Coordinates of C-alpha atoms and ligand atoms in Angstrom, one line a residue:
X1 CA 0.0 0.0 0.0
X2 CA 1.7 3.2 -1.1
X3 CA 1.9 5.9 1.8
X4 CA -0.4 8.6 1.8
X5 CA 0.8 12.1 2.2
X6 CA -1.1 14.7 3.6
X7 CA -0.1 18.3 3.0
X8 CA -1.2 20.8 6.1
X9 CA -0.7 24.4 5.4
X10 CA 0.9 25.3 9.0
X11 CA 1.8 23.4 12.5
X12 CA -1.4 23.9 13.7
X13 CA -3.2 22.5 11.1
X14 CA -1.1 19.6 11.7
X15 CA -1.5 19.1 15.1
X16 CA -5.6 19.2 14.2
X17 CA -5.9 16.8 11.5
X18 CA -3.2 14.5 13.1
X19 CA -6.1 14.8 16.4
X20 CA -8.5 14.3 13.6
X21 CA -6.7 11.2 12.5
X22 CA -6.4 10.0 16.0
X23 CA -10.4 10.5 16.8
X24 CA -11.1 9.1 13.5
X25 CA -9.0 5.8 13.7
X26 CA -10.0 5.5 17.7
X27 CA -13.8 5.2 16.8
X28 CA -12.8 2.8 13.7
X29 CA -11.4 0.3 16.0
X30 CA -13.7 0.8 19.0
X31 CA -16.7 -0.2 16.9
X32 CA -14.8 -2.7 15.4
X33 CA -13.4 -4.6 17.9
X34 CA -14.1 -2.8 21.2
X35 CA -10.8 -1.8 22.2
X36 CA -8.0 0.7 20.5
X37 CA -4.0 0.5 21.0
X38 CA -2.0 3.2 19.7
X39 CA 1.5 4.0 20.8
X40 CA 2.9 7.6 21.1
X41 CA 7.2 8.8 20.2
X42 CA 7.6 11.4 22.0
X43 CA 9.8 14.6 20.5
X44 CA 8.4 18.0 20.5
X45 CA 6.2 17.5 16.8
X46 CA 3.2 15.7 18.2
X47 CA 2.7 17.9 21.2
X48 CA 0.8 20.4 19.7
X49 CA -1.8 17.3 18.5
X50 CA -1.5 15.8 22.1
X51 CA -3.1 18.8 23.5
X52 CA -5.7 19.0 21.7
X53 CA -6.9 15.2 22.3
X54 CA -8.2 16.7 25.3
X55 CA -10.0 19.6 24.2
X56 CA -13.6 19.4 22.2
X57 CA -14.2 17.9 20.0
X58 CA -11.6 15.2 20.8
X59 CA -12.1 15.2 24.1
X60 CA -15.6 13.7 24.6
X61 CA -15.3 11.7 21.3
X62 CA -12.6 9.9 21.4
X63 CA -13.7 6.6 23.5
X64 CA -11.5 6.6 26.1
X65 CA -12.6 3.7 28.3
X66 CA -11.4 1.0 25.9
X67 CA -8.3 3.1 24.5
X68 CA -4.6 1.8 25.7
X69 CA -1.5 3.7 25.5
X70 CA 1.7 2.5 24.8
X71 CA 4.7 4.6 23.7
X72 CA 7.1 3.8 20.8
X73 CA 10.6 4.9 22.9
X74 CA 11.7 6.4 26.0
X75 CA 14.8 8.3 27.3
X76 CA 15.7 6.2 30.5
X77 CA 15.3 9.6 32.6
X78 CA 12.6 9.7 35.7
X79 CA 8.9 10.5 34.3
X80 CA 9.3 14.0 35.7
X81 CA 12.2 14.9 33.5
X82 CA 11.4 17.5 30.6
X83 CA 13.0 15.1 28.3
X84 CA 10.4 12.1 29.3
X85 CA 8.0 11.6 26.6
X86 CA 5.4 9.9 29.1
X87 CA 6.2 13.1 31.4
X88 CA 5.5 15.2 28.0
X89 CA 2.3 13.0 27.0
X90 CA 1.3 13.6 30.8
X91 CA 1.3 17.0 31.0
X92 CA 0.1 17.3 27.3
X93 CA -3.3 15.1 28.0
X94 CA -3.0 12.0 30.0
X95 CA -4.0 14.1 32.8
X96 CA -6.6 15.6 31.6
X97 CA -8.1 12.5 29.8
X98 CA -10.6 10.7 31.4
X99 CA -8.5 7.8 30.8
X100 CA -7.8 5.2 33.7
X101 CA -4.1 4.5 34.9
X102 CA -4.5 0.5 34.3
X103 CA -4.7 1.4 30.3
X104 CA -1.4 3.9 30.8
X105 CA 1.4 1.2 29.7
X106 CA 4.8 3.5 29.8
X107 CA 8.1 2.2 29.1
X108 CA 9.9 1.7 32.6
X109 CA 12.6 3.7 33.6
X110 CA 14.9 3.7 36.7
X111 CA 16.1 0.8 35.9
X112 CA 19.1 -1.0 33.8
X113 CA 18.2 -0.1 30.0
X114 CA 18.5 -3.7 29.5
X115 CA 16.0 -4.6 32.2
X116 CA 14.0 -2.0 31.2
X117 CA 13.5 -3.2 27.1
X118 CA 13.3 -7.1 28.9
X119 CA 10.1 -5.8 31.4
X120 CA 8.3 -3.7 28.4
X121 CA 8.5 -6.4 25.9
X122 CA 7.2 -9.0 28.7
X123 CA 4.7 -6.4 29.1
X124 CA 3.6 -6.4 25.1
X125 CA 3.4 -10.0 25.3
X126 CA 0.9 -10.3 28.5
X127 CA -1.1 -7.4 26.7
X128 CA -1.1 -8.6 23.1
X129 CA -1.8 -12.1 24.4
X130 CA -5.3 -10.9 26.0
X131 CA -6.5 -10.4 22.4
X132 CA -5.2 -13.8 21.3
X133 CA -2.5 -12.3 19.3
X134 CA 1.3 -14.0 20.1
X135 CA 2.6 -11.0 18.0
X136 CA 2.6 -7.2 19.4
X137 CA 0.2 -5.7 16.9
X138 CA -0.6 -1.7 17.6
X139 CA -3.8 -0.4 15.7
X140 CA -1.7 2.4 15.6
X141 CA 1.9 4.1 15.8
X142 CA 2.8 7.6 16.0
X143 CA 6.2 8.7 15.0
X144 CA 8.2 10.9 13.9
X145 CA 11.6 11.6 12.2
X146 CA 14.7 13.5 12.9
X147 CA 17.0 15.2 10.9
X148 CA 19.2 13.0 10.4
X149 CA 16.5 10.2 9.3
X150 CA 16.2 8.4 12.2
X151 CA 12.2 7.3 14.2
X152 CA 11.3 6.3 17.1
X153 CA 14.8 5.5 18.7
X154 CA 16.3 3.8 15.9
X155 CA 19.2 6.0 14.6
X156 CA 21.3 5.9 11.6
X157 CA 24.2 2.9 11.7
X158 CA 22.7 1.8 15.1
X159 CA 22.9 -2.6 15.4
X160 CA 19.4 -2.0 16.3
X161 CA 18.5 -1.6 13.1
X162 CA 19.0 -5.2 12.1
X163 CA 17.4 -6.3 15.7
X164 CA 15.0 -9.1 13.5
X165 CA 13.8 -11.0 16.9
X166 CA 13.6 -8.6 19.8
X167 CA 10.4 -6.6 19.9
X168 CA 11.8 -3.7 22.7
X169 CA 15.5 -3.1 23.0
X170 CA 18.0 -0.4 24.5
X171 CA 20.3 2.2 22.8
X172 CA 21.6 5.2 23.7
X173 CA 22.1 8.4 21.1
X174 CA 19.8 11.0 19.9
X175 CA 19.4 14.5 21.4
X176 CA 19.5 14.2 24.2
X177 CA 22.0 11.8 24.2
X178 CA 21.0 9.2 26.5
X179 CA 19.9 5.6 27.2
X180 CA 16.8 5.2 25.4
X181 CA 14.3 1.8 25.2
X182 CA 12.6 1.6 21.7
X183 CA 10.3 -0.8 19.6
X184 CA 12.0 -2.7 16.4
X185 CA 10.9 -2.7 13.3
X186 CA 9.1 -6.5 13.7
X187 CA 6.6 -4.5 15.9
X188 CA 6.8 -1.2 14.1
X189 CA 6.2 -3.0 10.6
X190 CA 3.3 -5.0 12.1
X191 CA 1.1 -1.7 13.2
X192 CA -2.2 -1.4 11.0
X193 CA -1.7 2.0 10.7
X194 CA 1.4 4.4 11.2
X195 CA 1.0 8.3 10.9
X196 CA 4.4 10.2 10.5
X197 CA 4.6 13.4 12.0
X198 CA 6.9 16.0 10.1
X199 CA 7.0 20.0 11.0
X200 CA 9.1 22.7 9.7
X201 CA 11.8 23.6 7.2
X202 CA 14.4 22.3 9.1
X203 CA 12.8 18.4 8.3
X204 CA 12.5 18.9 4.3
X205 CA 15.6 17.9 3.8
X206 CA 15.5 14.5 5.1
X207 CA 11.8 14.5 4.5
X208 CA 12.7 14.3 0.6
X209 CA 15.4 11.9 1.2
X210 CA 12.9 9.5 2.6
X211 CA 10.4 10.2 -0.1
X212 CA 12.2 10.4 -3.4
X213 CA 15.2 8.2 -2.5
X214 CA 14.7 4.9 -4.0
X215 CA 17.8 3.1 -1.9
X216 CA 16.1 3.1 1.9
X217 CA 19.4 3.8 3.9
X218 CA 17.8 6.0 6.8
X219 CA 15.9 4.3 9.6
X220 CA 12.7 5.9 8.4
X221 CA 12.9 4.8 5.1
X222 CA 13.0 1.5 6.6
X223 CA 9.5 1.5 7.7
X224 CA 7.6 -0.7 5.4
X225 CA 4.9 -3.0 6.7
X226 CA 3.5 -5.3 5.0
X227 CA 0.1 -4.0 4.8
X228 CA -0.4 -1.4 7.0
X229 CA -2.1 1.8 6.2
X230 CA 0.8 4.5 6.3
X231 CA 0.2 8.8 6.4
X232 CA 2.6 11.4 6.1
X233 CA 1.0 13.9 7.9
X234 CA 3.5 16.9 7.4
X235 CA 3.2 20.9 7.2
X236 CA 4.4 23.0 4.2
X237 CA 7.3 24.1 5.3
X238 CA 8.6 19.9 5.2
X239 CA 7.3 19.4 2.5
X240 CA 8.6 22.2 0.3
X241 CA 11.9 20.1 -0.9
X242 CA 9.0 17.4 -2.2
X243 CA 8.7 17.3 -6.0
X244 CA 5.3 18.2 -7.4
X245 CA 4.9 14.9 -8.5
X246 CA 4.8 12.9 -5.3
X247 CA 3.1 16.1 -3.8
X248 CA 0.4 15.8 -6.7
X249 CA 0.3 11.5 -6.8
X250 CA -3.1 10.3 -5.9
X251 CA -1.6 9.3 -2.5
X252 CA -0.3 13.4 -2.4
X253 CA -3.2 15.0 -0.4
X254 CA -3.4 19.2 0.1
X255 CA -4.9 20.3 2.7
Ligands
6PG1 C1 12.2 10.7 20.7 C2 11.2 10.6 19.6 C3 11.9 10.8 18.3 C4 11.2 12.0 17.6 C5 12.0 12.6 16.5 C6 11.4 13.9 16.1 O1 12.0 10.1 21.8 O2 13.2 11.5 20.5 O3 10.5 9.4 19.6 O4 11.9 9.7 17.4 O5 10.0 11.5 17.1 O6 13.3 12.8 17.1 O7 11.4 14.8 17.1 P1 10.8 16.3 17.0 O8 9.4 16.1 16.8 O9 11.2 17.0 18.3 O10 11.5 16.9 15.8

């Protein structure tokens, strides 16, 4: 399935059609199946989107009750740390969502990285296996993509890009540089849907790189489930690098 790519004109148009998207797929898979797993990345892109989960029209239509949050990496710094991105996702909505804590499934922290990736996979396994699924499979995964190409916490040259068995594991890099815990791309690839996030000029570089570059060398370009619906949800400023004909293909949406 080719990605689709959605075309906002600013940030804030973003952050409301990514809550849109959220709201949208939420209900899908509520009346579908009753329940609705989605995992967050953290970064500052989705924050704006975030907020507004809890505002109206979000707020009292998205179905909370049988929503469960996962998140798609963590730094390995205490929850109250600016650069947490359950901390961020906290102050951003999870408080303010009528959302109950036994449905809140952050990575752990305070512990060894290694220990940490070890409890959060167990943790996929017990969840996933309630649903009768031996496989972690999200209904859908957030993310988003540095400059320098990499998502979630999978970074460019990192041996956890050719992890092929683990579902959670531990690396440290980014910015900040620290420990982190991130999914692989077994689980990653396995989501039914995965909307990209991608704001401002500074991400139109890579953001053409990952589009228009047929040799997938950066981490994002490495995203390619088998059948999962994927969206580019991205602002015109990262998408001005884009040539008019991806921005025009039938997958090429302006909004
Ligand atoms: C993290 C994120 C990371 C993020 C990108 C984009 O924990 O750092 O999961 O993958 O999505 O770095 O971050 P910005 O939205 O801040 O550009």
């Amino acid at each position: 399935m080719d990605p689709r790519i959605i075309i906002t004109e600013g940030a804030q148009d973003l952050a409301t059609k990514g809550a849109g998207l959220f709201l949208q797929k939420a209900l899908q898979c509520n009346d579908r199946q009753g329940h609705f797993v989605a995992a967050f990345s953290g970064g500052s892109t989705p924050r704006a989107m975030n907020r507004l989960l809890v505002q109206e029209p979000f707020l009292s239509g998205i179905p909370w009750k049988n929503i469960h949050l996962f998140w798609v990496d963590e730094r390995m710094v205490p929850y109250d740390d600016p650069d947490s991105n359950y901390g961020a996702a906290r102050t951003d909505f999870i408080d303010a969502a009528p959302i109950s804590p036994d449905k809140l499934h952050p990575i752990p922290v305070g512990t060894r990285p290694e220990k940490g990736a070890e409890l959060y996979e167990e943790e996929l396994r017990l969840f996933f296996r309630r649903f009768k699924s031996d496989y972690p499979s999200f209904d859908l995964l957030l993310l988003g993509i540095g400059e320098d190409g990499h998502t979630a916490s999978l970074f460019p040259d990192h041996p956890a890009l050719g992890e092929t068995r683990r579902w959670v594991v531990q690396v440290k890099g980014g910015v900040p540089d620290v420990h982190r815990i991130t999914l692989t791309y077994p689980v990653i690839n396995r989501a039914a849907t995965i909307i990209f996030l991608a704001s401002g000029r500074q991400k139109a570089s890579v953001l053409k790189t990952i589009m228009e570059d047929p040799n997938p060398q950066l981490p994002a370009q490495r995203i390619r489930p088998e059948s999962a619906e994927v969206i580019w949800l991205v602002d015109r400023d990262a998408a001005a690098l884009l040539s008019e004909e991806i921005i025009t293909s039938p997958s090429g949406q302006e909004i």
